[in-house]
Amino acid sequence: MRIFLVLLALSISLFAEHKGYVGFSIEDSSEYFAINGKEQFASAPQFKIKGGYGDIGGFSVEASFSYMDYATNIFSENDGAALMLDITVYKGWDVGYDLYPYLGLGIGMGDMKVDRELESSLTFSSFNFGGGIRYVISNTYDFDLGVNYKLRTWQTISLVADKINVTSHLINPYIGINYHF
Amino acid sequence: MTTLRLSLLSVSLAAVMLGCSQSNSDNTPLVPEIESIVIEGTDTIHAITIDSDDAQLVGRINYSDGTSATTYNELNWESNDTSVLTVNNGLITPVGNGGTASVSASYRDKIYTTLDHNVTLIAINDINITSIDLNITSSATDINQTGSYALIANGTFSDNNTTLNISSNITWVSSNTSVVTIDTNGLLTVIGDGSSDVNVSVFNDINSTLKVNVGL
């Protein structure tokens, strides 16, 4: 009961200050791989849901969960979908006209299904950097436009007699909408 | 105003959805897949290993892009009859005097060799003790000077009576160490007057004895 009351009080407080938000974005995920002297671009739509807390014109922290499924095979004949979790800290500025440009810095991790002899999935971690601009549509909604760069380090792939370490470069332009409470 | 802003958002969302780029049409993975592992190396080895290079097996990994690579220490090796031979990191160690065992290799308990690799041990039939330092007749030798003398153990194997120097791979024993001592490589050292039997043996049943008479 005590926990419930604390959470209720916290929710009321957040609502009153509009510091919490949830959102959704659609991204174009374009990732560059260079492995064993061969290179490949893979791209696919990426869908993200996110939630955060902070000031739109100041600092905020955001956790997001993304889904993506490249049609291009990178690691196996039947690569599957990837799920990602990112934690990002943003710094925004109020420049007037309901516009809030921002920069973000974060880390991420995820897992991609593959169909290899030795691996059924590959994990990865990432360093994320990006920026964008938020346009306040109403008291509770903002329109979000930006781009992220991710440096991904993939799980080492075993070829028995050899091991392959993969890093990739990912660019995510995105648009989205956030609901503030 | 809010309606205008929402309209702008809708148009932008539609533009990005339509603009999301398509994947490359070349769907060959960048990372090759493991197609098979095949064991390479000798299929016969003398029951007493002379040259470890002869006893080394390797696993050849064939990849989907047509390339291959070899390794031995990344694989888990197994012998189906450890009374004949054992295998560790691909190196065969004979245990018995002859016989055949099947060797397999695996990786993470997932990939197995497509065919087991049979290894046959060529049995040793006899051992003969000689020396370039001593005159040996009728399995006996007389020594009248102190010093050290190199003994040689020649093994005769069952493959067309092949004879190989096996001095370093067998057990040397002196029956009377107050007369002579002998090291693991067959180097005999005179200690004092008397007689001693120098015995060399392998697999407990193949042995030879040299009688050493020392008169200083």
XYZ file of C-alpha atoms in Angstrom:
397
model
C 0.000 0.000 0.000
C 2.798 2.340 0.906
C 4.567 1.641 -2.402
C 1.332 2.255 -4.283
C 0.904 5.615 -2.590
C 4.483 6.569 -3.390
C 4.041 5.625 -7.032
C 0.746 7.484 -7.167
C 2.328 10.566 -5.696
C 5.227 10.298 -8.121
C 2.851 9.953 -11.074
C 0.866 12.996 -9.997
C 4.073 14.922 -9.577
C 5.360 13.937 -13.017
C 2.055 14.760 -14.636
C 2.044 18.150 -12.969
C 5.521 18.952 -14.252
C 5.177 17.185 -17.635
C 8.621 15.760 -17.193
C 7.840 12.220 -18.189
C 7.183 11.184 -21.743
C 6.594 8.192 -23.922
C 6.959 8.098 -27.645
C 7.173 6.243 -30.872
C 9.456 6.729 -33.826
C 10.043 5.315 -37.252
C 13.629 5.134 -38.358
C 15.597 4.280 -41.436
C 18.368 2.003 -40.253
C 21.344 1.934 -42.634
C 24.259 -0.116 -41.401
C 27.685 -0.526 -42.956
C 29.632 -3.735 -42.457
C 33.188 -4.503 -43.563
C 34.206 -8.090 -42.924
C 37.154 -9.986 -44.365
C 37.732 -7.371 -47.028
C 34.115 -7.441 -48.180
C 31.661 -4.718 -47.385
C 27.931 -4.496 -47.330
C 25.232 -1.976 -46.617
C 22.090 -3.220 -44.989
C 19.057 -1.117 -44.442
C 15.587 -1.540 -43.121
C 12.864 0.382 -41.344
C 13.288 0.404 -37.611
C 10.517 0.872 -35.120
C 11.127 2.281 -31.688
C 9.097 2.850 -28.560
C 10.626 4.961 -25.863
C 10.087 6.494 -22.514
C 11.991 9.207 -20.765
C 12.149 11.752 -18.045
C 13.494 15.269 -17.934
C 13.216 18.735 -19.354
C 12.709 19.106 -23.066
C 14.795 22.273 -22.884
C 17.368 20.773 -20.579
C 18.629 17.365 -19.628
C 16.593 14.229 -20.019
C 17.230 10.530 -19.990
C 15.499 8.081 -22.265
C 15.198 4.317 -22.570
C 14.083 2.936 -25.895
C 13.304 -0.447 -27.343
C 13.677 -0.999 -31.085
C 12.869 -3.643 -33.648
C 14.510 -4.083 -37.019
C 14.787 -6.845 -39.610
C 17.275 -6.543 -42.442
C 16.385 -8.309 -45.668
C 20.092 -8.395 -46.484
C 21.967 -11.332 -45.025
C 25.125 -10.394 -43.210
C 25.927 -13.235 -40.853
C 23.985 -16.202 -42.216
C 21.773 -17.364 -45.043
C 18.764 -16.535 -42.947
C 19.400 -13.549 -40.722
C 16.472 -12.614 -38.557
C 15.204 -9.654 -36.624
C 17.178 -7.589 -34.169
C 15.918 -6.199 -30.891
C 17.738 -3.335 -29.232
C 17.671 -1.518 -25.949
C 19.221 1.929 -25.803
C 19.794 4.316 -22.938
C 20.399 7.907 -24.000
C 21.015 11.158 -22.202
C 19.812 14.246 -24.049
C 20.587 17.895 -23.689
C 18.020 20.178 -25.271
C 17.730 23.905 -25.743
C 14.697 26.159 -26.021
C 15.364 28.367 -29.035
C 11.866 29.751 -29.314
C 9.140 29.107 -31.866
C 8.324 25.887 -29.961
C 11.557 24.367 -31.252
C 13.949 22.404 -29.046
C 17.147 21.203 -30.712
C 19.031 18.579 -28.792
C 22.072 16.333 -28.701
C 22.147 12.834 -27.297
C 24.772 10.436 -26.065
C 24.112 6.860 -25.064
C 24.807 3.195 -25.100
C 22.866 0.243 -26.353
C 22.737 -3.474 -26.529
C 20.812 -5.966 -28.514
C 20.424 -9.329 -30.066
C 19.990 -10.421 -33.657
C 18.704 -13.799 -34.786
C 20.992 -15.654 -37.150
C 20.972 -19.131 -38.581
C 24.559 -20.271 -38.286
C 26.000 -23.661 -37.497
C 27.397 -22.438 -34.204
C 25.228 -19.449 -33.340
C 21.494 -18.930 -33.318
C 21.815 -15.302 -32.336
C 24.478 -12.655 -32.043
C 24.594 -10.041 -29.363
C 25.960 -6.584 -29.834
C 26.623 -3.423 -27.913
C 26.771 0.088 -29.222
C 27.940 3.566 -28.555
C 25.321 6.056 -29.678
C 25.551 9.701 -30.594
C 22.934 11.848 -32.238
C 20.945 14.986 -32.407
C 17.699 16.381 -33.624
C 14.992 18.829 -32.983
C 11.657 18.621 -31.212
C 8.739 20.724 -32.272
C 6.042 21.177 -29.661
C 2.695 20.495 -31.240
C 0.531 20.960 -28.166
C 0.794 20.962 -24.417
C 1.320 17.226 -24.383
C 2.743 16.268 -27.779
C 5.958 17.047 -29.593
C 7.169 16.106 -33.026
C 10.662 14.666 -33.057
C 13.090 14.683 -35.989
C 16.706 13.604 -35.757
C 19.524 11.303 -36.641
C 21.606 8.867 -34.625
C 24.981 7.350 -35.273
C 25.797 4.016 -33.635
C 29.115 2.254 -33.493
C 28.233 -1.372 -32.952
C 30.494 -4.103 -31.683
C 29.184 -7.572 -32.395
C 29.710 -10.814 -30.592
C 32.790 -12.630 -31.848
C 31.856 -15.160 -34.502
C 33.637 -18.472 -34.405
C 34.803 -20.200 -37.549
C 36.583 -22.844 -35.430
C 39.991 -22.217 -36.969
C 39.433 -18.492 -36.939
C 37.395 -15.887 -35.141
C 35.770 -12.848 -36.670
C 35.320 -9.624 -34.772
C 32.786 -7.334 -36.348
C 32.123 -3.664 -35.827
C 29.561 -1.815 -37.875
C 28.456 1.762 -38.384
C 24.793 2.588 -38.222
C 22.970 5.752 -39.237
C 19.372 6.214 -38.072
C 17.449 9.207 -39.361
C 14.117 9.169 -37.654
C 10.860 10.942 -37.025
C 8.584 10.362 -34.126
C 6.105 11.729 -31.710
C 6.262 11.991 -27.940
C 3.495 12.294 -25.409
C 4.379 14.239 -22.260
C 2.728 13.668 -18.908
C -2.784 25.617 -35.241
C -2.617 22.216 -33.594
C -4.427 20.686 -36.572
C -1.830 22.181 -38.906
C 1.003 20.775 -36.847
C -0.558 17.312 -36.735
C -1.008 17.431 -40.502
C 2.663 18.297 -40.899
C 3.579 15.342 -38.705
C 1.415 12.956 -40.721
C 2.959 14.041 -44.005
C 6.462 13.653 -42.582
C 5.757 10.173 -41.229
C 4.442 9.074 -44.607
C 7.526 10.475 -46.339
C 9.926 8.587 -44.100
C 7.959 5.354 -44.434
C 8.105 5.603 -48.210
C 11.707 6.696 -48.171
C 13.074 3.858 -46.084
C 15.745 2.365 -48.284
C 15.578 -1.167 -49.579
C 18.119 -3.841 -48.811
C 20.911 -4.862 -51.091
C 19.856 -7.475 -53.619
C 23.043 -9.528 -53.048
C 21.992 -11.787 -50.218
C 25.188 -13.758 -49.775
C 26.303 -13.414 -46.156
C 29.558 -11.625 -45.519
C 30.560 -14.202 -42.962
C 31.161 -17.665 -44.423
C 29.455 -20.649 -42.872
C 31.200 -23.789 -41.672
C 30.421 -26.588 -44.099
C 32.382 -29.475 -42.651
C 35.366 -30.575 -40.632
C 37.592 -33.282 -42.027
C 40.443 -34.892 -40.145
C 43.739 -34.935 -41.964
C 46.884 -36.808 -41.033
C 48.371 -40.235 -40.957
C 46.253 -43.342 -40.720
C 49.110 -45.520 -39.505
C 51.646 -44.848 -36.815
C 54.303 -46.945 -35.156
C 53.311 -48.136 -31.715
C 56.324 -46.286 -30.371
C 56.212 -42.750 -31.670
C 59.539 -41.653 -33.082
C 58.590 -38.340 -34.648
C 55.693 -36.432 -33.106
C 55.026 -34.727 -36.441
C 53.927 -38.094 -37.762
C 51.425 -38.391 -34.922
C 49.781 -34.991 -35.349
C 46.276 -34.896 -36.772
C 44.629 -31.657 -37.834
C 41.075 -30.678 -38.574
C 40.455 -29.012 -41.884
C 37.467 -26.677 -41.710
C 35.770 -26.136 -45.049
C 33.783 -22.938 -45.471
C 30.866 -22.031 -47.654
C 32.932 -19.562 -49.670
C 35.280 -22.305 -50.854
C 38.109 -21.476 -48.476
C 39.406 -23.687 -45.706
C 41.653 -23.538 -42.674
C 43.253 -26.032 -40.356
C 43.410 -26.243 -36.612
C 44.031 -28.848 -33.974
C 43.952 -27.101 -30.611
C 40.470 -25.623 -31.083
C 38.922 -29.040 -31.489
C 37.872 -31.619 -28.951
C 39.475 -34.897 -29.946
C 38.329 -38.331 -28.939
C 39.550 -41.879 -29.421
C 36.969 -44.631 -29.383
C 39.492 -47.062 -27.886
C 41.840 -45.522 -25.364
C 43.492 -48.893 -24.783
C 44.939 -48.528 -28.280
C 45.658 -44.822 -28.426
C 44.733 -41.505 -26.916
C 44.574 -38.193 -28.709
C 45.002 -34.735 -27.245
C 45.009 -31.585 -29.343
C 45.222 -33.884 -32.328
C 48.445 -35.526 -31.155
C 48.198 -39.305 -31.089
C 49.798 -41.124 -28.200
C 50.040 -44.884 -28.683
C 48.948 -46.846 -25.646
C 48.894 -50.417 -26.883
C 51.227 -52.468 -29.034
C 49.114 -52.426 -32.167
C 45.421 -52.155 -32.900
C 43.106 -49.684 -34.570
C 41.099 -46.885 -33.021
C 38.733 -44.377 -34.504
C 39.489 -40.717 -33.858
C 36.842 -38.021 -34.045
C 36.917 -34.277 -33.571
C 34.181 -31.975 -32.428
C 33.685 -28.335 -31.621
C 31.424 -27.055 -28.860
C 29.652 -30.410 -29.062
C 27.953 -29.151 -32.203
C 30.076 -29.905 -35.201
C 31.423 -33.366 -35.716
C 33.702 -34.674 -38.380
C 31.797 -36.130 -41.239
C 33.858 -39.302 -41.027
C 35.810 -40.691 -38.160
C 39.459 -41.165 -38.854
C 40.857 -44.640 -38.280
C 44.399 -44.842 -36.992
C 46.233 -48.152 -36.926
C 49.207 -48.754 -34.692
C 52.039 -50.738 -36.226
C 53.069 -53.196 -33.519
C 56.636 -53.657 -32.356
C 57.803 -57.275 -32.425
C 61.327 -57.174 -31.070
C 64.041 -54.999 -29.552
C 67.759 -55.367 -30.172
C 70.392 -53.566 -28.079
C 73.493 -52.340 -29.908
C 76.162 -49.730 -29.383
C 78.682 -47.864 -31.472
C 80.911 -47.548 -28.388
C 80.927 -51.147 -27.197
C 81.540 -54.530 -28.725
C 78.415 -56.515 -28.024
C 78.303 -60.231 -28.679
C 75.652 -62.725 -27.640
C 73.742 -60.070 -25.714
C 76.759 -59.395 -23.526
C 79.594 -56.932 -23.364
C 82.774 -56.551 -21.387
C 83.963 -53.152 -20.163
C 87.357 -52.463 -18.624
C 87.355 -48.689 -18.473
C 85.317 -46.173 -16.566
C 83.183 -43.765 -18.517
C 79.838 -43.522 -20.251
C 78.717 -45.521 -23.252
C 75.702 -44.962 -25.472
C 73.439 -47.938 -25.941
C 70.989 -48.066 -28.815
C 67.685 -49.911 -28.819
C 66.486 -50.821 -32.288
C 62.878 -51.820 -32.551
C 61.614 -54.122 -35.248
C 58.039 -53.384 -36.303
C 55.462 -55.543 -37.982
C 55.338 -53.520 -41.194
C 57.857 -55.449 -43.277
C 60.239 -55.619 -40.342
C 60.949 -51.915 -40.309
C 63.732 -51.156 -37.846
C 63.783 -47.868 -35.974
C 65.905 -46.411 -33.195
C 63.577 -46.306 -30.200
C 66.191 -45.604 -27.516
C 64.455 -42.502 -26.186
C 60.977 -43.936 -26.057
C 61.346 -47.000 -23.903
C 62.298 -47.996 -20.363
C 65.916 -48.748 -19.440
C 66.742 -50.501 -16.160
C 70.057 -51.642 -14.629
C 69.764 -54.620 -12.288
C 72.881 -53.606 -10.315
C 73.407 -49.889 -10.040
C 76.626 -50.349 -8.070
C 78.103 -51.643 -11.330
C 76.427 -49.524 -14.021
C 73.641 -46.971 -14.187
C 71.647 -46.112 -17.269
C 69.542 -43.069 -18.061
C 66.285 -42.780 -19.939
C 68.061 -42.361 -23.266
C 70.241 -45.438 -22.916
C 73.450 -43.762 -21.751
C 75.305 -46.323 -19.645
C 77.740 -45.125 -16.942
C 80.288 -47.416 -15.308
C 80.319 -47.249 -11.494
C 82.387 -50.259 -10.342
C 83.445 -53.869 -10.861
C 80.897 -56.596 -11.258
C 78.035 -57.662 -13.508
C 74.677 -56.113 -14.227
C 71.806 -56.826 -16.561
C 70.622 -53.852 -18.556
C 67.039 -54.416 -19.554
C 65.040 -52.430 -22.051
C 61.324 -52.963 -22.308
C 58.127 -51.595 -23.768
C 54.517 -52.621 -23.323
C 55.727 -54.987 -20.562
C 56.051 -57.891 -22.959
C 58.611 -56.735 -25.506
C 62.035 -56.564 -23.946
C 65.706 -57.278 -24.395
C 68.560 -57.725 -21.944
C 72.258 -56.930 -22.249
C 74.646 -58.468 -19.735
C 77.373 -55.993 -18.777
C 80.578 -57.310 -17.182
C 82.812 -54.623 -15.702
C 86.443 -55.407 -14.845
C 88.412 -52.271 -14.128
